[in-house]
XYZ file of C-alpha atoms in Angstrom:
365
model
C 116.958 -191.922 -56.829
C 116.679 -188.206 -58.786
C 114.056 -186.498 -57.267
C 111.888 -185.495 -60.068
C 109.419 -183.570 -58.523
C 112.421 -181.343 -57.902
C 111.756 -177.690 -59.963
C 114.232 -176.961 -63.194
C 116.838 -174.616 -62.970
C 115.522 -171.615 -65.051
C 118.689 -171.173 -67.855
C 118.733 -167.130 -67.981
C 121.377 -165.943 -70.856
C 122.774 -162.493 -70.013
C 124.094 -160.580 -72.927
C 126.193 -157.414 -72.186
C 126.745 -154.864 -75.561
C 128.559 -152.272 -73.690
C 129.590 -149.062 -75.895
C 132.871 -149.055 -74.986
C 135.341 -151.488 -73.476
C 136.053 -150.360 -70.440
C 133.784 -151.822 -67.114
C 131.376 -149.022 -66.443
C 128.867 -148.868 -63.742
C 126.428 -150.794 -65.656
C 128.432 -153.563 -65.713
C 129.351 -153.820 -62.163
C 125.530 -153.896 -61.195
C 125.121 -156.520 -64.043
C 127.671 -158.760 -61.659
C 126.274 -158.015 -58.705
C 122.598 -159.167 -60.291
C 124.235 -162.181 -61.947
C 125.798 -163.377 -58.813
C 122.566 -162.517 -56.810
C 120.034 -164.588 -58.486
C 119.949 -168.050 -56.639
C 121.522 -170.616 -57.906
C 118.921 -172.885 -56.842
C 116.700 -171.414 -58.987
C 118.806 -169.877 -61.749
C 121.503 -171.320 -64.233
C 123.128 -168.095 -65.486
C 125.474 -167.723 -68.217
C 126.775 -164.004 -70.291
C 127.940 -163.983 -74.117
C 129.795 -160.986 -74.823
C 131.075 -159.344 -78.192
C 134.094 -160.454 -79.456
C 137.053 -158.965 -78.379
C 140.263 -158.674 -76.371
C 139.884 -160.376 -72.761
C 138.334 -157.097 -70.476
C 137.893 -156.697 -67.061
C 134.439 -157.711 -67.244
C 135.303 -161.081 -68.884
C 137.805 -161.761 -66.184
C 135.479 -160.998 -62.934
C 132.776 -163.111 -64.471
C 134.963 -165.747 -64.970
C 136.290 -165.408 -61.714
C 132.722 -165.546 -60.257
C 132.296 -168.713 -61.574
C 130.138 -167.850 -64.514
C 130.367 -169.412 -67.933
C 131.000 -167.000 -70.595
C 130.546 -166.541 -74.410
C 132.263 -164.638 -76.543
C 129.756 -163.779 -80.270
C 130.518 -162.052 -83.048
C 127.924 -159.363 -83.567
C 125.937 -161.215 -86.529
C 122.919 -162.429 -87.048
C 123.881 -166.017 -87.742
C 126.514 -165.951 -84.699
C 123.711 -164.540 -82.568
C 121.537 -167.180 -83.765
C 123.702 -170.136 -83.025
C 124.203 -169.094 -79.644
C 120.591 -169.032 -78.487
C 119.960 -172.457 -80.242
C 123.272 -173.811 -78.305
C 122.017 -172.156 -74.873
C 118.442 -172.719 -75.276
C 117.284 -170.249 -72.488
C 114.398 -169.233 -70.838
C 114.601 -166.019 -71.060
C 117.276 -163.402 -72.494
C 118.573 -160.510 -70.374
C 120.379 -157.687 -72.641
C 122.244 -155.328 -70.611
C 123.252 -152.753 -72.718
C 122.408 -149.449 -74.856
C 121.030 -149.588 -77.917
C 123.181 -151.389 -80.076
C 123.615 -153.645 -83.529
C 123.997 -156.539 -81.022
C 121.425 -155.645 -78.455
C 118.758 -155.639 -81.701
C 120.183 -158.907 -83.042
C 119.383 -160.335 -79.853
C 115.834 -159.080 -79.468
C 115.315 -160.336 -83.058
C 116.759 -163.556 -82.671
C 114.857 -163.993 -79.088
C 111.196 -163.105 -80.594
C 112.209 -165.626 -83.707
C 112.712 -168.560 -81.436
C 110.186 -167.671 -79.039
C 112.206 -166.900 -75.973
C 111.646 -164.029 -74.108
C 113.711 -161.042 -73.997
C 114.239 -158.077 -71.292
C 116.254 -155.011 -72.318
C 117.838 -153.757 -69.380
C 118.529 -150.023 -70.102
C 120.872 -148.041 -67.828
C 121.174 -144.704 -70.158
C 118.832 -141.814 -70.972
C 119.798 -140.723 -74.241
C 117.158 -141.732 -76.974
C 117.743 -143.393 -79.997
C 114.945 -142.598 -81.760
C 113.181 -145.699 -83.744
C 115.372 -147.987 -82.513
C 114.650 -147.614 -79.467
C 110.902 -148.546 -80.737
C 112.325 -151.436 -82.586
C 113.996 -153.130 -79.752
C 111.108 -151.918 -77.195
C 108.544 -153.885 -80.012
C 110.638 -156.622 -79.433
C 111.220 -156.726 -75.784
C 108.964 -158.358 -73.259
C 109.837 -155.855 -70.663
C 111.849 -152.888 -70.554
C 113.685 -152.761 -66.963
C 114.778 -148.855 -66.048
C 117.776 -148.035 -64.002
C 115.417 -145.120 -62.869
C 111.999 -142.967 -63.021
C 114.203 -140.637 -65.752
C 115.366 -143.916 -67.919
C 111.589 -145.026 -67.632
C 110.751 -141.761 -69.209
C 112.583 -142.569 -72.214
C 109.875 -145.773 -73.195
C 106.983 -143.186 -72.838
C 105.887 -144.880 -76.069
C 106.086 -148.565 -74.802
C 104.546 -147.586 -71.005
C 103.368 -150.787 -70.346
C 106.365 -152.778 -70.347
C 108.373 -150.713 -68.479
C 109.532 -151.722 -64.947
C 111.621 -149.653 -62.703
C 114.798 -151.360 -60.673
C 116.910 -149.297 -59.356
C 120.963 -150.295 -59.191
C 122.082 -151.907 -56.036
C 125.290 -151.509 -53.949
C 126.980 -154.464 -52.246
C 126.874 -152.814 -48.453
C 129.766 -155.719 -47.543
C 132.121 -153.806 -49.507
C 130.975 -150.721 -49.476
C 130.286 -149.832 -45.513
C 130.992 -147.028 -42.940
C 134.800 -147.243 -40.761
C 136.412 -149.296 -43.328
C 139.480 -147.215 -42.947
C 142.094 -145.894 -45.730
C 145.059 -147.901 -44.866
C 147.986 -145.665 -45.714
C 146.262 -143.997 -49.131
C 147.254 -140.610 -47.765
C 150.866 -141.482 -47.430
C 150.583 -143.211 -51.332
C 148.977 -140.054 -52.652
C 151.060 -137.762 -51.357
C 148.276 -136.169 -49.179
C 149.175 -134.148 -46.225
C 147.889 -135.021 -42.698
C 144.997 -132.806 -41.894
C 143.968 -132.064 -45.794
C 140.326 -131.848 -46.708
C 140.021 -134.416 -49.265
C 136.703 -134.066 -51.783
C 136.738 -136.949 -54.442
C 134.754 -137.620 -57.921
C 135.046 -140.777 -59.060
C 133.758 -142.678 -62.454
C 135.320 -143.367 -66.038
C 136.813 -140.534 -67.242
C 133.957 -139.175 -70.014
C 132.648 -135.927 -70.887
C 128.954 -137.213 -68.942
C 130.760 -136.966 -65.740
C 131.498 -133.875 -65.573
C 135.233 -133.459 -64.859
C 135.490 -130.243 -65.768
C 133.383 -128.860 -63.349
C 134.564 -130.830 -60.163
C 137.795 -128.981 -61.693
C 136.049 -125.525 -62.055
C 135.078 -126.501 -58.636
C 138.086 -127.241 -56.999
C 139.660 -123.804 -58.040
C 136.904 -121.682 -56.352
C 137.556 -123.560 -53.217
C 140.904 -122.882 -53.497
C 142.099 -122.764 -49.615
C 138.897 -120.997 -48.683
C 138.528 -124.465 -46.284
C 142.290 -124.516 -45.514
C 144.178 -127.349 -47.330
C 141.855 -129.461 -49.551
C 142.939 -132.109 -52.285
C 141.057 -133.038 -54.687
C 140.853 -136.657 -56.112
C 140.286 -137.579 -59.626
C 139.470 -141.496 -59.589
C 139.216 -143.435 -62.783
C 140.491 -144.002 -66.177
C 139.468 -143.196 -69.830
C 141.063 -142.329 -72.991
C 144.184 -141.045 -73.387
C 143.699 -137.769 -75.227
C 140.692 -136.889 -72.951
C 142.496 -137.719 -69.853
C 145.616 -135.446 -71.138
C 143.272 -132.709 -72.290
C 141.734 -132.977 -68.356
C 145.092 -132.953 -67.068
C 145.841 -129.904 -68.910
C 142.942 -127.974 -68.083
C 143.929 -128.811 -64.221
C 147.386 -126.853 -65.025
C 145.283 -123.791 -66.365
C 143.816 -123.602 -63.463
C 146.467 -123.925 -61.523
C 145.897 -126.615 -59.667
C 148.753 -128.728 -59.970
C 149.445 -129.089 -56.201
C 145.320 -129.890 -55.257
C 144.588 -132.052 -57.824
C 145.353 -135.823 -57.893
C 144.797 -138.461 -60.857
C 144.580 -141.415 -59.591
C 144.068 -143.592 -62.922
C 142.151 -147.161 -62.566
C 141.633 -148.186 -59.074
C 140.934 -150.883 -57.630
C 140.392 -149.589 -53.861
C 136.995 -147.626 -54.382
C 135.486 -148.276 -50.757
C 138.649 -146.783 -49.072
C 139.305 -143.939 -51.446
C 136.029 -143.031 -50.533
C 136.720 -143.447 -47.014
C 139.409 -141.385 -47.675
C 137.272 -138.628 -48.723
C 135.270 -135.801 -46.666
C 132.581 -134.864 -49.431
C 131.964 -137.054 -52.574
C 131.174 -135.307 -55.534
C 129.359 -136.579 -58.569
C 129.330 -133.377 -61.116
C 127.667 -135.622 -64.070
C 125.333 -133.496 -66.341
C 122.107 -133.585 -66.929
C 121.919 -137.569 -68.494
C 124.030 -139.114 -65.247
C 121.119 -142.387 -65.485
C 121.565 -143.015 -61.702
C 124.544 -142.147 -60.221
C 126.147 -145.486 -58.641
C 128.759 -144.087 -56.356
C 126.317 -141.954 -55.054
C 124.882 -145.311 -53.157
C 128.386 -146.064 -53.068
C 129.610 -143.213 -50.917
C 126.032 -143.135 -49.169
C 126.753 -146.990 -48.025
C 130.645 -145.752 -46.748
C 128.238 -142.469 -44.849
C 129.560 -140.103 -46.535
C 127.535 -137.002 -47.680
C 127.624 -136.289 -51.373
C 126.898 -133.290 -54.206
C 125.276 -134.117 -56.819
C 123.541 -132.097 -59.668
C 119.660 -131.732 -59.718
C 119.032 -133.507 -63.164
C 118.788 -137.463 -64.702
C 118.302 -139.917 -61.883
C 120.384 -138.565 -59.104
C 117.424 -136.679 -57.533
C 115.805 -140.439 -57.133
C 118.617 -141.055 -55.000
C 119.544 -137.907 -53.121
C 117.206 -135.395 -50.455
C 118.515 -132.625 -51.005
C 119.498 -131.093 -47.582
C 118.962 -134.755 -45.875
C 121.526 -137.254 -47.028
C 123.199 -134.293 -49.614
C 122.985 -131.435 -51.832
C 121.575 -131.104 -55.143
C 123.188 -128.286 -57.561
C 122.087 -127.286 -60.780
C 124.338 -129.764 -63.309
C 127.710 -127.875 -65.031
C 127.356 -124.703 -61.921
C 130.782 -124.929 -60.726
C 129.855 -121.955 -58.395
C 126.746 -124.014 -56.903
C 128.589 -126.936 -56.453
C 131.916 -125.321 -54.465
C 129.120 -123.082 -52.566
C 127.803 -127.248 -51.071
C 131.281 -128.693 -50.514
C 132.206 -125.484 -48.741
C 128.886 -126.085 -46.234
C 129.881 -129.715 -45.530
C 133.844 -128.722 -44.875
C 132.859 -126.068 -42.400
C 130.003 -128.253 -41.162
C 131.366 -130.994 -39.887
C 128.254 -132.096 -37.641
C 126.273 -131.616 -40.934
C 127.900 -133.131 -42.812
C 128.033 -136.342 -40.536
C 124.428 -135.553 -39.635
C 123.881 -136.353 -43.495
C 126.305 -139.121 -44.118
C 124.094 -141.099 -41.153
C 120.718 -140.759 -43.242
C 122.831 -141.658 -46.407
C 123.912 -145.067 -44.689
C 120.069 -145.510 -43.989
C 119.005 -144.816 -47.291
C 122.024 -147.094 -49.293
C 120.754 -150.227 -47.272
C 118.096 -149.827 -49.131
C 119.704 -150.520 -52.291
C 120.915 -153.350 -51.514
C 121.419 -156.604 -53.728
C 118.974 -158.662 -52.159
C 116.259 -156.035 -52.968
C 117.347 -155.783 -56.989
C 117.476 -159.256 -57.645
C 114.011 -159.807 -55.952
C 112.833 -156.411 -57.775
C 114.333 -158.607 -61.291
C 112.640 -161.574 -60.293
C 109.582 -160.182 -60.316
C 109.503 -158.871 -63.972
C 111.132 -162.504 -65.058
C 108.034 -164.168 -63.186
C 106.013 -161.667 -65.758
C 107.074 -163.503 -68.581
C 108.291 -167.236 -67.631
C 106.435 -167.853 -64.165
């Protein structure tokens, strides 16, 4: 006999409106959060823009969840919250044409609607518009939060988390020197994120030439992909520098935990709108110390002089001056890459979905 007294599922519809079409950050946390909540208690499913099949599409399908593909219109929108019926809607995205029709279509039917925001940049009266029509606004960090100063009240802070089974201390490399062509006994220093002008490239390449051999052989390791002409124009600067023989590209990998394992010092040389700073946690979880520059969200996540350094954002000079301390620190830098370990656990995914659950309890019990 069905056991009626049994709670309902709660149907949550995830929509991701990412600006461009390669998987980001944001979307890896929106994975980890979608896998997270219980399915007990949950019944999750993500609509996405129409478009080619991306590597987003792919791991949520692979995870099991049931995916929608929209065209960014207001009737299309429309139709698909009448077909899904939700709960509640969870945007997970900047502020874009889809993200509003969303919003709009969500406060027409009467369904709730959370913005999850992951950038800093301001968009002005849109971002009022969509904030009007949000129930709550959920911030990647205190310096996203500050963004909403005109919609305080529905604001809620969550930070990212970090899956610490994948991402954990004596993983190992496997034979990644030998693949890269890196010498036994070479300092490596990595940055890693999509190659775009926020992360700062150019710097971590600034930075790489002041270290020169100043602590003995060192490699440097670009990891990640972007668009062609900006990964050429990178590429090129690397050569004015002369770096040639220290610098290595690795393109899109798959193999983040042991690339970082691989690596002595992360590096995250973002400017001053890096939101949070995900492999941050990410290198923290594998102990490893990190650099990072003092601006956005990454001072939320690093103590300067306790798990890492913080530089001033874009000072290729500050930032070689840090790696240079951990390479000829060794203690130190373990020292640090011990209270990083502590600190990742606490970003865990256990801890963001409960911190999520909490502002969906604000608005559907």
């Amino acid at each position: 006999m069905k056991d009626h007294s049994a709670p309902m599922r709660k149907k949550i519809l995830f929509i991701d409106s990412p600006l461009v079409p390669t998987q980001g950050g944001g979307q890896k946390s929106l994975l980890l959060l979608m896998r997270g909540l219980p399915a007990a208690d949950y019944a999750v499913s993500v609509a996405v823009p129409e478009g080619p099949e991306s590597d987003f599409c792919r791991d949520a399908r692979a995870a099991g969840l049931a995916l929608h593909k929209v065209a960014v219109s207001y009737r299309a929108v429309r139709a698909l919250l009448r077909a899904q019926a939700p709960d509640l809607v969870h945007c997970n995205s900047a502020t874009t044409r889809l993200t509003f029709l969303a919003a709009l279509n969500a406060r027409l039917s009467g369904t709730p609607f959370v913005w999850h925001v992951r950038v800093m940049e301001q968009a002005g009266w849109k971002d009022r518009v969509i904030a009007g029509l949000s129930g709550r606004i959920i911030a990647i960090s205190g310096a996203v939060a500050r963004r909403f100063a005109h919609s305080p009240a529905k604001v809620r802070k969550v930070y990212n988390a970090v899956d610490t089974a994948v991402f954990a201390p004596g993983l190992g490399s496997g034979d990644l020197r030998g693949e890269l062509g890196i010498a036994p006994g070479a300092r490596v220093v990595g940055t890693i994120g999509r190659l775009v002008e926020l992360k700062g490239h150019r710097t971590f390449l600034r930075m790489a030439g002041k270290i020169g051999e100043k602590a003995g052989r060192c490699v440097f390791l670009v990891v990640g992909a972007g668009e062609e002409v900006y990964t050429r124009e990178l590429k090129e600067y690397s050569s004015q520098l002369g770096l040639e023989d220290r610098v290595i590209f690795t393109g899109h990998r798959e193999d983040i935990p042991a690339l970082i394992s691989l690596c002595d010092v992360v590096a995250a040389p973002s400017d001053g709108l890096e939101a949070f700073g995900r492999v941050l946690i990410e290198a923290m979880a594998c102990g490893k110390p990190v650099v990072a520059g003092d601006a956005g969200g990454m001072p939320e996540i690093v103590e300067n002089g306790v798990d890492g350094f913080l530089v001033p954002c874009r000072d290729a000079d500050a930032y070689a001056a840090a790696v240079l301390r951990l390479l000829a620190d060794p203690a130190r830098a373990a020292e640090m890459g011990r209270n990083g370990l502590k600190k990742a656990r606490r970003f865990n995914v256990a801890n963001h979905v409960s911190g999520v659950e909490k502002v969906y309890a604000e608005l559907i019990g």
